Amino acid sequence: MNSRKKIPVLILLLVTTLFYGQQKPDSEKIQSLKVAFITERLDLTRKEAQKFWPIYNEYEEKREELRQRERNQIRAKIKDADGLSEKEAQDLLKQYIVFEEDEEALDKSFLEEVSKEISAKKTLLLLRSEEEFKRQLIRQYRNRRSGNNR
């Protein structure tokens, strides 16, 4: 009888572990694909790559931290905007604007720094490559959801 009670708990634990265990490798896989995509598009020399990737990786980390803070501090409250007073909404809007300004400052700083290590043309190619990668990722996601595996 005691072991019968443990079985559903073990199954739940196993399913939870499998579900959450698969999410991290997917994000790591996407990140690896993004790195390969950008590497191919920019055609960096060895010297450029040695300078570029540490700057890019640091930028990506800072950008993710900023977005995570925004999600935690603002996005959840925006979903419940109907329940906010006007004063709370004004305060939240001010916080949102600060996050947008912080993100813009981070982007500007990154572009200035990276363009010192790779050419302006390759910096523009980076911007285009990131957009192309995002579009490709979204397209693949939509195809999977609709059942098409193109």
Tab-separated table of C-alpha atoms in Angstrom:
chain	number	residue	atom	x	y	z
A	1	MET	CA	0.000	0.000	0.000
A	2	ASN	CA	2.777	2.401	0.876
A	3	SER	CA	4.599	1.723	-2.404
A	4	ARG	CA	1.385	2.408	-4.356
A	5	LYS	CA	1.318	5.916	-2.931
A	6	LYS	CA	4.883	6.487	-4.069
A	7	ILE	CA	4.247	5.569	-7.719
A	8	PRO	CA	2.211	8.694	-8.666
A	9	VAL	CA	4.752	10.896	-6.908
A	10	LEU	CA	7.607	9.223	-8.783
A	11	ILE	CA	5.766	9.558	-12.095
A	12	LEU	CA	5.108	13.242	-11.430
A	13	LEU	CA	8.748	13.756	-10.503
A	14	LEU	CA	9.921	11.955	-13.647
A	15	VAL	CA	7.598	13.909	-15.957
A	16	THR	CA	8.577	17.216	-14.341
A	17	THR	CA	12.267	16.383	-14.630
A	18	LEU	CA	11.906	15.393	-18.283
A	19	PHE	CA	9.865	18.486	-19.117
A	20	TYR	CA	12.136	20.997	-17.434
A	21	GLY	CA	15.238	19.082	-18.398
A	22	GLN	CA	14.366	19.463	-22.066
A	23	GLN	CA	13.852	23.215	-21.944
A	24	LYS	CA	17.427	24.096	-21.068
A	25	PRO	CA	19.022	22.014	-23.824
A	26	ASP	CA	16.621	23.635	-26.313
A	27	SER	CA	17.799	27.108	-25.322
A	28	GLU	CA	21.408	25.919	-25.445
A	29	LYS	CA	20.772	24.364	-28.851
A	30	ILE	CA	19.213	27.594	-30.113
A	31	GLN	CA	22.160	29.577	-28.781
A	32	SER	CA	24.600	27.211	-30.523
A	33	LEU	CA	22.679	27.544	-33.783
A	34	LYS	CA	22.698	31.325	-33.412
A	35	VAL	CA	26.468	31.371	-32.866
A	36	ALA	CA	26.995	29.193	-35.947
A	37	PHE	CA	24.624	31.359	-37.999
A	38	ILE	CA	26.363	34.593	-36.988
A	39	THR	CA	29.820	33.077	-37.474
A	40	GLU	CA	28.938	32.020	-41.009
A	41	ARG	CA	27.331	35.342	-41.924
A	42	LEU	CA	30.069	37.596	-40.550
A	43	ASP	CA	32.985	35.555	-41.893
A	44	LEU	CA	35.218	36.804	-39.075
A	45	THR	CA	38.966	36.365	-39.181
A	46	ARG	CA	40.520	34.494	-36.263
A	47	LYS	CA	41.717	37.797	-34.762
A	48	GLU	CA	38.276	39.399	-35.147
A	49	ALA	CA	36.555	36.363	-33.634
A	50	GLN	CA	38.851	36.412	-30.596
A	51	LYS	CA	37.853	40.011	-29.901
A	52	PHE	CA	34.222	39.815	-31.053
A	53	TRP	CA	32.856	36.799	-29.168
A	54	PRO	CA	33.767	37.888	-25.617
A	55	ILE	CA	32.136	41.279	-26.265
A	56	TYR	CA	29.077	39.673	-27.840
A	57	ASN	CA	28.687	37.077	-25.082
A	58	GLU	CA	28.915	39.725	-22.366
A	59	TYR	CA	26.328	41.818	-24.211
A	60	GLU	CA	23.983	38.844	-24.533
A	61	GLU	CA	24.299	38.111	-20.798
A	62	LYS	CA	23.555	41.711	-19.843
A	63	ARG	CA	20.642	41.865	-22.264
A	64	GLU	CA	19.158	38.657	-20.869
A	65	GLU	CA	19.546	39.909	-17.286
A	66	LEU	CA	17.800	43.139	-18.234
A	67	ARG	CA	14.948	41.319	-19.952
A	68	GLN	CA	14.587	38.913	-17.037
A	69	ARG	CA	14.289	41.844	-14.619
A	70	GLU	CA	11.741	43.458	-16.907
A	71	ARG	CA	9.683	40.267	-17.067
A	72	ASN	CA	9.784	39.863	-13.296
A	73	GLN	CA	9.141	43.477	-12.356
A	74	ILE	CA	6.909	44.794	-15.120
A	75	ARG	CA	5.378	42.318	-17.557
A	76	ALA	CA	3.391	40.414	-14.913
A	77	LYS	CA	1.933	43.679	-13.621
A	78	ILE	CA	1.066	44.856	-17.133
A	79	LYS	CA	-1.009	41.705	-17.624
A	80	ASP	CA	-3.035	42.814	-14.592
A	81	ALA	CA	-3.303	46.447	-15.754
A	82	ASP	CA	-7.078	46.469	-15.238
A	83	GLY	CA	-6.532	46.040	-11.498
A	84	LEU	CA	-4.068	48.931	-11.177
A	85	SER	CA	-4.910	52.379	-9.920
A	86	GLU	CA	-3.942	55.319	-12.130
A	87	LYS	CA	-1.007	56.120	-9.812
A	88	GLU	CA	0.224	52.496	-9.931
A	89	ALA	CA	-0.122	52.530	-13.724
A	90	GLN	CA	1.899	55.757	-13.965
A	91	ASP	CA	4.635	54.310	-11.749
A	92	LEU	CA	4.705	51.104	-13.783
A	93	LEU	CA	4.879	53.065	-17.029
A	94	LYS	CA	7.836	55.045	-15.667
A	95	GLN	CA	9.584	51.779	-14.741
A	96	TYR	CA	8.910	50.428	-18.228
A	97	ILE	CA	10.387	53.550	-19.836
A	98	VAL	CA	13.511	53.215	-17.662
A	99	PHE	CA	13.933	49.589	-18.794
A	100	GLU	CA	13.542	50.657	-22.428
A	101	GLU	CA	16.164	53.374	-21.945
A	102	ASP	CA	18.504	50.907	-20.231
A	103	GLU	CA	18.106	48.467	-23.111
A	104	GLU	CA	18.768	51.219	-25.644
A	105	ALA	CA	21.889	52.340	-23.737
A	106	LEU	CA	23.129	48.745	-23.619
A	107	ASP	CA	22.587	48.329	-27.368
A	108	LYS	CA	24.350	51.605	-28.129
A	109	SER	CA	27.306	50.745	-25.904
A	110	PHE	CA	27.614	47.305	-27.495
A	111	LEU	CA	27.520	48.668	-31.040
A	112	GLU	CA	30.146	51.278	-30.248
A	113	GLU	CA	32.410	48.707	-28.604
A	114	VAL	CA	32.013	45.961	-31.181
A	115	SER	CA	32.505	48.323	-34.129
A	116	LYS	CA	35.979	49.073	-32.767
A	117	GLU	CA	36.882	45.388	-33.119
A	118	ILE	CA	35.156	44.503	-36.381
A	119	SER	CA	34.331	46.759	-39.309
A	120	ALA	CA	31.214	48.899	-39.464
A	121	LYS	CA	30.046	46.765	-42.380
A	122	LYS	CA	30.385	43.566	-40.331
A	123	THR	CA	28.595	45.277	-37.438
A	124	LEU	CA	25.677	46.020	-39.753
A	125	LEU	CA	25.831	42.438	-41.018
A	126	LEU	CA	25.584	41.316	-37.392
A	127	LEU	CA	22.387	43.326	-36.905
A	128	ARG	CA	20.918	41.884	-40.090
A	129	SER	CA	22.025	38.356	-39.170
A	130	GLU	CA	20.376	38.554	-35.754
A	131	GLU	CA	17.097	39.631	-37.376
A	132	GLU	CA	17.343	36.892	-40.012
A	133	PHE	CA	18.014	34.300	-37.321
A	134	LYS	CA	14.987	35.474	-35.306
A	135	ARG	CA	12.733	35.338	-38.370
A	136	GLN	CA	14.016	31.881	-39.268
A	137	LEU	CA	13.458	30.645	-35.711
A	138	ILE	CA	9.908	32.027	-35.636
A	139	ARG	CA	9.163	30.505	-39.039
A	140	GLN	CA	10.373	27.080	-37.887
A	141	TYR	CA	8.338	27.363	-34.692
A	142	ARG	CA	5.189	28.221	-36.658
A	143	ASN	CA	5.805	25.360	-39.071
A	144	ARG	CA	6.143	22.905	-36.192
A	145	ARG	CA	2.959	24.187	-34.568
A	146	SER	CA	0.997	23.890	-37.802
A	147	GLY	CA	2.351	20.397	-38.458
A	148	ASN	CA	4.470	21.357	-41.460
A	149	ASN	CA	8.067	20.197	-41.260
A	150	ARG	CA	9.628	22.176	-44.083
